[in-house]
Amino acid sequence: MTATKGLEGIVATTSSISSIIDGVLTYRGIDIDDLAEHASFEEVVYLLWYGKLPNKSELEQLHRDLSDSAAVADSVIQQIKLYPKNTNSMAALRSAVSALALYDNEANDMSREANLRKAIRLQAQLPTIIAAFARIRAGQEPIAPKANVSIAYNFLYMLTGKEPESIAVEALDKALVLHADHELNASTFAARVTVATLSDIYSGVTSAIGALKGPLHGGANEAVMAMLEEIGTASNVEAYISEKLANKEKIMGFGHRVYKNGDPRAKHLQKMSAELGKITDNMNWYNMSIKIEEMVTGQKGLKPNVDFYSASVYTSLEIPRDLFTPIFAISRVSGWTAHILEQYENNRLIRPRAEYTGPVNQKYVPIESR
Ligand code: ACO
């Protein structure tokens, strides 16, 4: 038995949800470029769960269901109020999502119908939790979700208490489309491993949030922004990046396990970053990002991934840096839940083996002889 480090190249499951073939990402066979151009996030959610684009009445029904499910149990809001003020935002999300299960009468109902209803609740309530957390830690009261608006609109509204501008809603909506699913990424794999024991959907999503938090996965978007803030301005890029590369340090937002010729989502976020920079009359983050890309791609051959330009996009939308990864979760919960439903449909326990590298033929030594 020989281990493959990081399971690179291992095909661990079949899935009909999303594919990465020759560098092209599709959701249910539709190219991400097509979806980024034309689809709303809610259409994508439907597509991932049901395997087809919704017709008008199906989409309206999903909007109603999400809207009706967006309020979070008051007990969970009260718990969030007890979190320490400096709690990590992904830790807060992980804890609150785990707590949702305690107040869901269907939490342990394993029928597909109940799991779909729970998927709707999770999709609807993650934005409410994150906005509530952000307001509570700032000493403000949470804002109740608005009816009959999109998830992107509602999140910005609940976060700020103001009606968001349409350009901001469109930008966030597109970012949500781009992050919704990505084959067997680390957090989706974590979700599938968890529910393959026939544990419940909340446990699966809680596992996934824990995996997304890390800086090698979803946490990279926050790390990119921390880097941009540290660099400060485009004229400092060269010295900063040269030193990092010379020290063999990783540049966050670059590289990918699967894409070697570039992440197809990055170009959409780059375009949005430039557009939002112009609109907000602040091209600093974009200009720095472009210069970093030139250096890292030029010297290391590494291309930006989805996290690189999303950092400047979210900053242009005036979203606090530590909410970037939770926003990733708002989107990816659609993919996680689609994968959880798929795993239940054709389940087998996921239990690989380890190549043992420890000592052999050891004997128990009595404590007085150690
Ligand atoms: N900056 C500098 N060097 C890098 C980078 C980077 N961002 N990424 C990879 N490399 C180098 C590694 O140092 C390594 O070099 P070596 O062979 O000389 O040791 C080589 O490229 C291979 O890198 P690995 O880390 O082994 O590649 P792996 O496939 O395991 O990792 C990963 C992929 C985690 C995305 C990696 O590229 C990375 O750490 N990037 C930065 C973090 C990041 O942006 N993560 C978000 C990924 S997208 C997402 O999850 C949403």
GROMACS .gro file of C-alpha atoms and ligand atoms in nm:
model
  421
    1MET     CA    1   0.000   0.000   0.000
    2THR     CA    2   0.150   0.332  -0.110
    3ALA     CA    3  -0.008   0.661  -0.009
    4THR     CA    4  -0.069   0.940  -0.258
    5LYS     CA    5   0.004   1.263  -0.072
    6GLY     CA    6  -0.298   1.490  -0.069
    7LEU     CA    7  -0.488   1.223  -0.270
    8GLU     CA    8  -0.365   1.404  -0.583
    9GLY     CA    9  -0.514   1.253  -0.896
   10ILE     CA   10  -0.724   1.001  -0.701
   11VAL     CA   11  -1.078   0.964  -0.834
   12ALA     CA   12  -1.276   0.912  -0.512
   13THR     CA   13  -1.636   0.915  -0.635
   14THR     CA   14  -1.862   0.951  -0.934
   15SER     CA   15  -2.068   1.270  -0.946
   16SER     CA   16  -2.301   1.434  -1.196
   17ILE     CA   17  -2.297   1.779  -1.035
   18SER     CA   18  -1.991   1.964  -1.165
   19SER     CA   19  -1.694   1.873  -1.378
   20ILE     CA   20  -1.346   2.005  -1.452
   21ILE     CA   21  -1.239   1.862  -1.786
   22ASP     CA   22  -0.943   2.007  -1.977
   23GLY     CA   23  -0.955   2.316  -1.757
   24VAL     CA   24  -1.325   2.382  -1.830
   25LEU     CA   25  -1.558   2.400  -1.530
   26THR     CA   26  -1.922   2.306  -1.578
   27TYR     CA   27  -2.220   2.283  -1.345
   28ARG     CA   28  -2.445   2.000  -1.468
   29GLY     CA   29  -2.270   2.023  -1.804
   30ILE     CA   30  -2.316   2.401  -1.849
   31ASP     CA   31  -1.994   2.599  -1.888
   32ILE     CA   32  -1.927   2.833  -1.596
   33ASP     CA   33  -1.861   3.115  -1.847
   34ASP     CA   34  -2.216   3.076  -1.977
   35LEU     CA   35  -2.362   3.070  -1.625
   36ALA     CA   36  -2.151   3.367  -1.507
   37GLU     CA   37  -2.284   3.567  -1.802
   38HIS     CA   38  -2.651   3.471  -1.784
   39ALA     CA   39  -2.761   3.292  -1.467
   40SER     CA   40  -2.872   3.425  -1.131
   41PHE     CA   41  -2.738   3.254  -0.820
   42GLU     CA   42  -3.084   3.112  -0.742
   43GLU     CA   43  -3.100   2.952  -1.088
   44VAL     CA   44  -2.763   2.792  -1.016
   45VAL     CA   45  -2.882   2.665  -0.678
   46TYR     CA   46  -3.180   2.500  -0.850
   47LEU     CA   47  -2.953   2.361  -1.121
   48LEU     CA   48  -2.718   2.203  -0.867
   49TRP     CA   49  -2.996   2.049  -0.658
   50TYR     CA   50  -3.232   1.931  -0.930
   51GLY     CA   51  -2.996   1.874  -1.223
   52LYS     CA   52  -3.172   2.113  -1.462
   53LEU     CA   53  -3.236   2.484  -1.499
   54PRO     CA   54  -3.567   2.590  -1.344
   55ASN     CA   55  -3.857   2.714  -1.553
   56LYS     CA   56  -4.019   3.042  -1.448
   57SER     CA   57  -4.262   2.898  -1.196
   58GLU     CA   58  -3.999   2.662  -1.047
   59LEU     CA   59  -3.765   2.956  -0.999
   60GLU     CA   60  -4.040   3.167  -0.842
   61GLN     CA   61  -4.120   2.881  -0.605
   62LEU     CA   62  -3.754   2.850  -0.503
   63HIS     CA   63  -3.739   3.226  -0.440
   64ARG     CA   64  -4.049   3.197  -0.219
   65ASP     CA   65  -3.911   2.897  -0.031
   66LEU     CA   66  -3.577   3.068   0.030
   67SER     CA   67  -3.750   3.386   0.136
   68ASP     CA   68  -3.982   3.200   0.376
   69SER     CA   69  -3.685   3.015   0.529
   70ALA     CA   70  -3.439   3.303   0.572
   71ALA     CA   71  -3.516   3.392   0.934
   72VAL     CA   72  -3.291   3.214   1.184
   73ALA     CA   73  -3.424   3.064   1.510
   74ASP     CA   74  -3.407   3.329   1.780
   75SER     CA   75  -3.221   3.083   2.005
   76VAL     CA   76  -2.936   3.075   1.752
   77ILE     CA   77  -2.927   3.457   1.736
   78GLN     CA   78  -2.914   3.464   2.117
   79GLN     CA   79  -2.620   3.220   2.108
   80ILE     CA   80  -2.435   3.439   1.857
   81LYS     CA   81  -2.477   3.727   2.101
   82LEU     CA   82  -2.279   3.522   2.355
   83TYR     CA   83  -1.981   3.460   2.124
   84PRO     CA   84  -1.667   3.650   2.225
   85LYS     CA   85  -1.644   3.977   2.026
   86ASN     CA   86  -1.318   3.872   1.858
   87THR     CA   87  -1.448   3.530   1.745
   88ASN     CA   88  -1.316   3.418   1.408
   89SER     CA   89  -1.600   3.464   1.159
   90MET     CA   90  -1.572   3.112   1.015
   91ALA     CA   91  -1.563   2.965   1.366
   92ALA     CA   92  -1.879   3.163   1.442
   93LEU     CA   93  -2.045   3.037   1.124
   94ARG     CA   94  -1.939   2.678   1.196
   95SER     CA   95  -2.083   2.696   1.549
   96ALA     CA   96  -2.407   2.867   1.445
   97VAL     CA   97  -2.473   2.624   1.159
   98SER     CA   98  -2.415   2.335   1.396
   99ALA     CA   99  -2.663   2.497   1.637
  100LEU     CA  100  -2.929   2.526   1.362
  101ALA     CA  101  -2.973   2.150   1.383
  102LEU     CA  102  -3.078   2.177   1.748
  103TYR     CA  103  -3.385   2.381   1.651
  104ASP     CA  104  -3.483   2.191   1.335
  105ASN     CA  105  -3.752   1.929   1.401
  106GLU     CA  106  -3.649   1.752   1.082
  107ALA     CA  107  -3.276   1.746   1.165
  108ASN     CA  108  -3.262   1.367   1.176
  109ASP     CA  109  -3.524   1.291   0.912
  110MET     CA  110  -3.319   1.124   0.639
  111SER     CA  111  -3.583   1.125   0.363
  112ARG     CA  112  -3.485   1.304   0.041
  113GLU     CA  113  -3.781   1.542   0.078
  114ALA     CA  114  -3.676   1.643   0.430
  115ASN     CA  115  -3.314   1.679   0.322
  116LEU     CA  116  -3.418   1.907   0.035
  117ARG     CA  117  -3.619   2.120   0.279
  118LYS     CA  118  -3.314   2.139   0.506
  119ALA     CA  119  -3.094   2.232   0.208
  120ILE     CA  120  -3.331   2.524   0.140
  121ARG     CA  121  -3.313   2.630   0.505
  122LEU     CA  122  -2.933   2.609   0.510
  123GLN     CA  123  -2.903   2.804   0.186
  124ALA     CA  124  -3.146   3.068   0.312
  125GLN     CA  125  -3.005   3.099   0.663
  126LEU     CA  126  -2.628   3.113   0.614
  127PRO     CA  127  -2.647   3.475   0.487
  128THR     CA  128  -2.873   3.569   0.781
  129ILE     CA  129  -2.628   3.417   1.030
  130ILE     CA  130  -2.326   3.593   0.882
  131ALA     CA  131  -2.496   3.932   0.864
  132ALA     CA  132  -2.628   3.891   1.220
  133PHE     CA  133  -2.282   3.795   1.347
  134ALA     CA  134  -2.124   4.098   1.179
  135ARG     CA  135  -2.381   4.337   1.328
  136ILE     CA  136  -2.383   4.184   1.677
  137ARG     CA  137  -2.006   4.209   1.714
  138ALA     CA  138  -2.030   4.574   1.608
  139GLY     CA  139  -2.283   4.635   1.886
  140GLN     CA  140  -2.578   4.659   1.644
  141GLU     CA  141  -2.905   4.466   1.637
  142PRO     CA  142  -2.942   4.206   1.360
  143ILE     CA  143  -3.172   4.302   1.073
  144ALA     CA  144  -3.452   4.063   0.976
  145PRO     CA  145  -3.435   3.929   0.620
  146LYS     CA  146  -3.642   4.107   0.357
  147ALA     CA  147  -3.903   3.912   0.160
  148ASN     CA  148  -3.897   3.871  -0.219
  149VAL     CA  149  -3.538   3.974  -0.284
  150SER     CA  150  -3.239   3.773  -0.401
  151ILE     CA  151  -2.987   3.616  -0.166
  152ALA     CA  152  -2.723   3.867  -0.279
  153TYR     CA  153  -2.957   4.160  -0.215
  154ASN     CA  154  -3.071   4.027   0.121
  155PHE     CA  155  -2.719   3.965   0.246
  156LEU     CA  156  -2.603   4.319   0.166
  157TYR     CA  157  -2.925   4.459   0.312
  158MET     CA  158  -2.899   4.259   0.636
  159LEU     CA  159  -2.532   4.350   0.668
  160THR     CA  160  -2.567   4.727   0.624
  161GLY     CA  161  -2.933   4.802   0.695
  162LYS     CA  162  -2.945   4.996   0.366
  163GLU     CA  163  -3.100   4.911   0.030
  164PRO     CA  164  -2.796   4.794  -0.170
  165GLU     CA  165  -2.714   4.948  -0.508
  166SER     CA  166  -2.795   4.728  -0.804
  167ILE     CA  167  -2.432   4.722  -0.918
  168ALA     CA  168  -2.330   4.575  -0.580
  169VAL     CA  169  -2.610   4.316  -0.591
  170GLU     CA  170  -2.513   4.214  -0.946
  171ALA     CA  171  -2.145   4.183  -0.853
  172LEU     CA  172  -2.215   3.973  -0.544
  173ASP     CA  173  -2.465   3.760  -0.732
  174LYS     CA  174  -2.205   3.682  -0.999
  175ALA     CA  175  -1.944   3.601  -0.734
  176LEU     CA  176  -2.194   3.358  -0.576
  177VAL     CA  177  -2.253   3.192  -0.915
  178LEU     CA  178  -1.877   3.148  -0.962
  179HIS     CA  179  -1.820   2.991  -0.618
  180ALA     CA  180  -2.123   2.760  -0.606
  181ASP     CA  181  -1.963   2.426  -0.682
  182HIS     CA  182  -1.626   2.284  -0.775
  183GLU     CA  183  -1.619   1.908  -0.809
  184LEU     CA  184  -1.447   1.727  -0.522
  185ASN     CA  185  -1.276   2.022  -0.353
  186ALA     CA  186  -1.161   1.978   0.009
  187SER     CA  187  -1.476   2.110   0.180
  188THR     CA  188  -1.712   1.915  -0.046
  189PHE     CA  189  -1.509   1.602   0.016
  190ALA     CA  190  -1.531   1.668   0.392
  191ALA     CA  191  -1.910   1.699   0.361
  192ARG     CA  192  -1.936   1.377   0.163
  193VAL     CA  193  -1.711   1.183   0.404
  194THR     CA  194  -1.924   1.298   0.697
  195VAL     CA  195  -2.262   1.211   0.548
  196ALA     CA  196  -2.135   0.883   0.402
  197THR     CA  197  -2.154   0.753   0.761
  198LEU     CA  198  -2.527   0.836   0.728
  199SER     CA  199  -2.483   1.131   0.958
  200ASP     CA  200  -2.718   1.425   0.899
  201ILE     CA  201  -2.696   1.717   0.655
  202TYR     CA  202  -2.611   1.971   0.931
  203SER     CA  203  -2.312   1.759   1.033
  204GLY     CA  204  -2.202   1.745   0.668
  205VAL     CA  205  -2.225   2.122   0.621
  206THR     CA  206  -2.055   2.189   0.955
  207SER     CA  207  -1.763   1.966   0.849
  208ALA     CA  208  -1.747   2.149   0.517
  209ILE     CA  209  -1.734   2.492   0.682
  210GLY     CA  210  -1.445   2.371   0.895
  211ALA     CA  211  -1.256   2.261   0.584
  212LEU     CA  212  -1.333   2.579   0.390
  213LYS     CA  213  -1.191   2.794   0.669
  214GLY     CA  214  -0.828   2.702   0.604
  215PRO     CA  215  -0.602   2.939   0.406
  216LEU     CA  216  -0.514   2.670   0.151
  217HIS     CA  217  -0.886   2.656   0.060
  218GLY     CA  218  -1.155   2.924   0.109
  219GLY     CA  219  -0.953   3.115   0.367
  220ALA     CA  220  -0.719   3.224   0.087
  221ASN     CA  221  -0.944   3.517  -0.015
  222GLU     CA  222  -0.894   3.681   0.325
  223ALA     CA  223  -0.523   3.605   0.312
  224VAL     CA  224  -0.503   3.775  -0.031
  225MET     CA  225  -0.661   4.090   0.109
  226ALA     CA  226  -0.430   4.086   0.411
  227MET     CA  227  -0.140   4.071   0.165
  228LEU     CA  228  -0.276   4.361  -0.045
  229GLU     CA  229  -0.321   4.571   0.268
  230GLU     CA  230   0.032   4.487   0.381
  231ILE     CA  231   0.177   4.583   0.041
  232GLY     CA  232  -0.024   4.908   0.041
  233THR     CA  233   0.043   5.037  -0.309
  234ALA     CA  234   0.150   4.915  -0.654
  235SER     CA  235   0.500   5.061  -0.624
  236ASN     CA  236   0.569   4.827  -0.327
  237VAL     CA  237   0.466   4.512  -0.511
  238GLU     CA  238   0.797   4.429  -0.673
  239ALA     CA  239   1.006   4.431  -0.354
  240TYR     CA  240   0.738   4.248  -0.153
  241ILE     CA  241   0.674   3.968  -0.401
  242SER     CA  242   1.044   3.926  -0.489
  243GLU     CA  243   1.124   3.871  -0.124
  244LYS     CA  244   0.839   3.623  -0.076
  245LEU     CA  245   0.940   3.424  -0.382
  246ALA     CA  246   1.307   3.430  -0.282
  247ASN     CA  247   1.207   3.291   0.059
  248LYS     CA  248   0.996   3.024  -0.114
  249GLU     CA  249   0.683   3.152   0.059
  250LYS     CA  250   0.343   3.091  -0.095
  251ILE     CA  251   0.160   3.380  -0.256
  252MET     CA  252  -0.204   3.346  -0.158
  253GLY     CA  253  -0.459   3.330  -0.437
  254PHE     CA  254  -0.222   3.155  -0.680
  255GLY     CA  255  -0.191   2.793  -0.784
  256HIS     CA  256  -0.442   2.514  -0.790
  257ARG     CA  257  -0.441   2.140  -0.747
  258VAL     CA  258  -0.648   2.077  -1.060
  259TYR     CA  259  -0.597   2.378  -1.291
  260LYS     CA  260  -0.246   2.418  -1.420
  261ASN     CA  261  -0.333   2.662  -1.702
  262GLY     CA  262  -0.550   2.896  -1.501
  263ASP     CA  263  -0.874   2.891  -1.308
  264PRO     CA  264  -1.164   2.974  -1.545
  265ARG     CA  265  -1.342   3.168  -1.269
  266ALA     CA  266  -1.056   3.410  -1.213
  267LYS     CA  267  -1.104   3.611  -1.535
  268HIS     CA  268  -1.463   3.698  -1.439
  269LEU     CA  269  -1.353   3.819  -1.098
  270GLN     CA  270  -1.065   4.013  -1.251
  271LYS     CA  271  -1.308   4.194  -1.483
  272MET     CA  272  -1.540   4.269  -1.190
  273SER     CA  273  -1.248   4.394  -0.983
  274ALA     CA  274  -1.152   4.641  -1.259
  275GLU     CA  275  -1.512   4.758  -1.309
  276LEU     CA  276  -1.578   4.805  -0.938
  277GLY     CA  277  -1.243   4.982  -0.897
  278LYS     CA  278  -1.349   5.233  -1.163
  279ILE     CA  279  -1.696   5.283  -1.015
  280THR     CA  280  -1.561   5.335  -0.664
  281ASP     CA  281  -1.279   5.552  -0.800
  282ASN     CA  282  -1.019   5.336  -0.629
  283MET     CA  283  -0.802   5.133  -0.866
  284ASN     CA  284  -0.535   5.071  -0.604
  285TRP     CA  285  -0.634   4.712  -0.516
  286TYR     CA  286  -0.680   4.619  -0.882
  287ASN     CA  287  -0.352   4.780  -0.991
  288MET     CA  288  -0.164   4.600  -0.718
  289SER     CA  289  -0.332   4.270  -0.806
  290ILE     CA  290  -0.239   4.300  -1.173
  291LYS     CA  291   0.123   4.368  -1.084
  292ILE     CA  292   0.135   4.072  -0.845
  293GLU     CA  293  -0.015   3.849  -1.115
  294GLU     CA  294   0.247   3.963  -1.368
  295MET     CA  295   0.526   3.876  -1.127
  296VAL     CA  296   0.393   3.546  -0.991
  297THR     CA  297   0.286   3.416  -1.332
  298GLY     CA  298   0.601   3.548  -1.499
  299GLN     CA  299   0.844   3.407  -1.244
  300LYS     CA  300   0.667   3.097  -1.113
  301GLY     CA  301   0.422   3.013  -1.391
  302LEU     CA  302   0.142   3.012  -1.132
  303LYS     CA  303  -0.195   3.160  -1.232
  304PRO     CA  304  -0.449   3.332  -1.005
  305ASN     CA  305  -0.726   3.115  -0.864
  306VAL     CA  306  -1.085   3.212  -0.771
  307ASP     CA  307  -0.970   3.370  -0.445
  308PHE     CA  308  -0.723   3.620  -0.589
  309TYR     CA  309  -0.950   3.881  -0.749
  310SER     CA  310  -1.248   3.808  -0.525
  311ALA     CA  311  -1.051   3.985  -0.249
  312SER     CA  312  -1.052   4.321  -0.431
  313VAL     CA  313  -1.410   4.266  -0.553
  314TYR     CA  314  -1.543   4.223  -0.197
  315THR     CA  315  -1.333   4.512  -0.069
  316SER     CA  316  -1.482   4.739  -0.340
  317LEU     CA  317  -1.824   4.631  -0.210
  318GLU     CA  318  -1.711   4.755   0.135
  319ILE     CA  319  -1.739   4.408   0.286
  320PRO     CA  320  -1.510   4.354   0.587
  321ARG     CA  321  -1.216   4.128   0.510
  322ASP     CA  322  -1.306   3.855   0.756
  323LEU     CA  323  -1.644   3.805   0.592
  324PHE     CA  324  -1.490   3.701   0.258
  325THR     CA  325  -1.464   3.333   0.349
  326PRO     CA  326  -1.813   3.325   0.504
  327ILE     CA  327  -1.942   3.470   0.173
  328PHE     CA  328  -1.770   3.182  -0.003
  329ALA     CA  329  -1.973   2.954   0.228
  330ILE     CA  330  -2.299   3.136   0.140
  331SER     CA  331  -2.236   3.029  -0.216
  332ARG     CA  332  -2.074   2.689  -0.168
  333VAL     CA  333  -2.347   2.561   0.065
  334SER     CA  334  -2.547   2.511  -0.255
  335GLY     CA  335  -2.280   2.274  -0.385
  336TRP     CA  336  -2.223   2.106  -0.049
  337THR     CA  337  -2.592   2.026  -0.010
  338ALA     CA  338  -2.618   1.904  -0.373
  339HIS     CA  339  -2.325   1.669  -0.307
  340ILE     CA  340  -2.474   1.553   0.025
  341LEU     CA  341  -2.802   1.467  -0.151
  342GLU     CA  342  -2.606   1.284  -0.422
  343GLN     CA  343  -2.403   1.094  -0.162
  344TYR     CA  344  -2.720   0.974   0.016
  345GLU     CA  345  -2.868   0.859  -0.316
  346ASN     CA  346  -2.590   0.610  -0.379
  347ASN     CA  347  -2.410   0.582  -0.049
  348ARG     CA  348  -2.115   0.374   0.061
  349LEU     CA  349  -1.902   0.450   0.365
  350ILE     CA  350  -1.587   0.644   0.264
  351ARG     CA  351  -1.303   0.475   0.444
  352PRO     CA  352  -0.964   0.475   0.272
  353ARG     CA  353  -0.646   0.319   0.408
  354ALA     CA  354  -0.320   0.466   0.542
  355GLU     CA  355   0.030   0.354   0.453
  356TYR     CA  356   0.180   0.275   0.792
  357THR     CA  357   0.520   0.440   0.852
  358GLY     CA  358   0.552   0.390   1.229
  359PRO     CA  359   0.765   0.143   1.427
  360VAL     CA  360   0.695  -0.232   1.409
  361ASN     CA  361   0.740  -0.528   1.646
  362GLN     CA  362   0.733  -0.310   1.957
  363LYS     CA  363   0.651  -0.449   2.299
  364TYR     CA  364   0.458  -0.296   2.584
  365VAL     CA  365   0.701  -0.155   2.842
  366PRO     CA  366   0.575  -0.134   3.203
  367ILE     CA  367   0.557   0.228   3.322
  368GLU     CA  368   0.826   0.183   3.591
  369SER     CA  369   1.072   0.070   3.320
  370ARG     CA  370   1.016   0.370   3.081
  371ACO     N1  371   0.283   3.055  -0.426
  371ACO     C1  372   0.409   3.010  -0.443
  371ACO     N2  373   0.438   2.882  -0.474
  371ACO     C2  374   0.335   2.798  -0.488
  371ACO     C3  375   0.203   2.839  -0.474
  371ACO     C4  376   0.178   2.972  -0.440
  371ACO     N3  377   0.053   3.017  -0.422
  371ACO     N4  378   0.120   2.735  -0.495
  371ACO     C5  379   0.200   2.631  -0.524
  371ACO     N5  380   0.330   2.669  -0.519
  371ACO     C6  381   0.446   2.584  -0.542
  371ACO     C7  382   0.474   2.503  -0.415
  371ACO     O1  383   0.559   2.572  -0.326
  371ACO     C8  384   0.535   2.379  -0.473
  371ACO     O2  385   0.668   2.407  -0.508
  371ACO     P1  386   0.783   2.295  -0.491
  371ACO     O3  387   0.741   2.183  -0.580
  371ACO     O4  388   0.906   2.367  -0.532
  371ACO     O5  389   0.780   2.256  -0.346
  371ACO     C9  390   0.457   2.357  -0.602
  371ACO     O6  391   0.412   2.489  -0.642
  371ACO    C10  392   0.336   2.267  -0.585
  371ACO     O7  393   0.256   2.322  -0.479
  371ACO     P2  394   0.167   2.235  -0.382
  371ACO     O8  395   0.136   2.317  -0.262
  371ACO     O9  396   0.228   2.100  -0.359
  371ACO    O10  397   0.040   2.216  -0.473
  371ACO     P3  398  -0.097   2.158  -0.424
  371ACO    O11  399  -0.166   2.107  -0.544
  371ACO    O12  400  -0.079   2.067  -0.310
  371ACO    O13  401  -0.169   2.287  -0.365
  371ACO    C11  402  -0.279   2.491  -0.346
  371ACO    C12  403  -0.262   2.365  -0.430
  371ACO    C13  404  -0.307   2.452  -0.200
  371ACO    C14  405  -0.399   2.568  -0.399
  371ACO    C15  406  -0.151   2.575  -0.356
  371ACO    O14  407  -0.131   2.618  -0.488
  371ACO    C16  408  -0.152   2.692  -0.259
  371ACO    O15  409  -0.117   2.677  -0.142
  371ACO     N6  410  -0.195   2.814  -0.307
  371ACO    C17  411  -0.210   2.928  -0.221
  371ACO    C18  412  -0.336   2.917  -0.138
  371ACO    C19  413  -0.460   2.939  -0.221
  371ACO    O16  414  -0.469   3.034  -0.299
  371ACO     N7  415  -0.559   2.855  -0.200
  371ACO    C20  416  -0.688   2.867  -0.268
  371ACO    C21  417  -0.704   2.759  -0.369
  371ACO     S1  418  -0.856   2.775  -0.458
  371ACO    C22  419  -0.973   2.729  -0.346
  371ACO    O17  420  -0.955   2.645  -0.264
  371ACO    C23  421  -1.096   2.799  -0.345
   0.00000   0.00000   0.00000
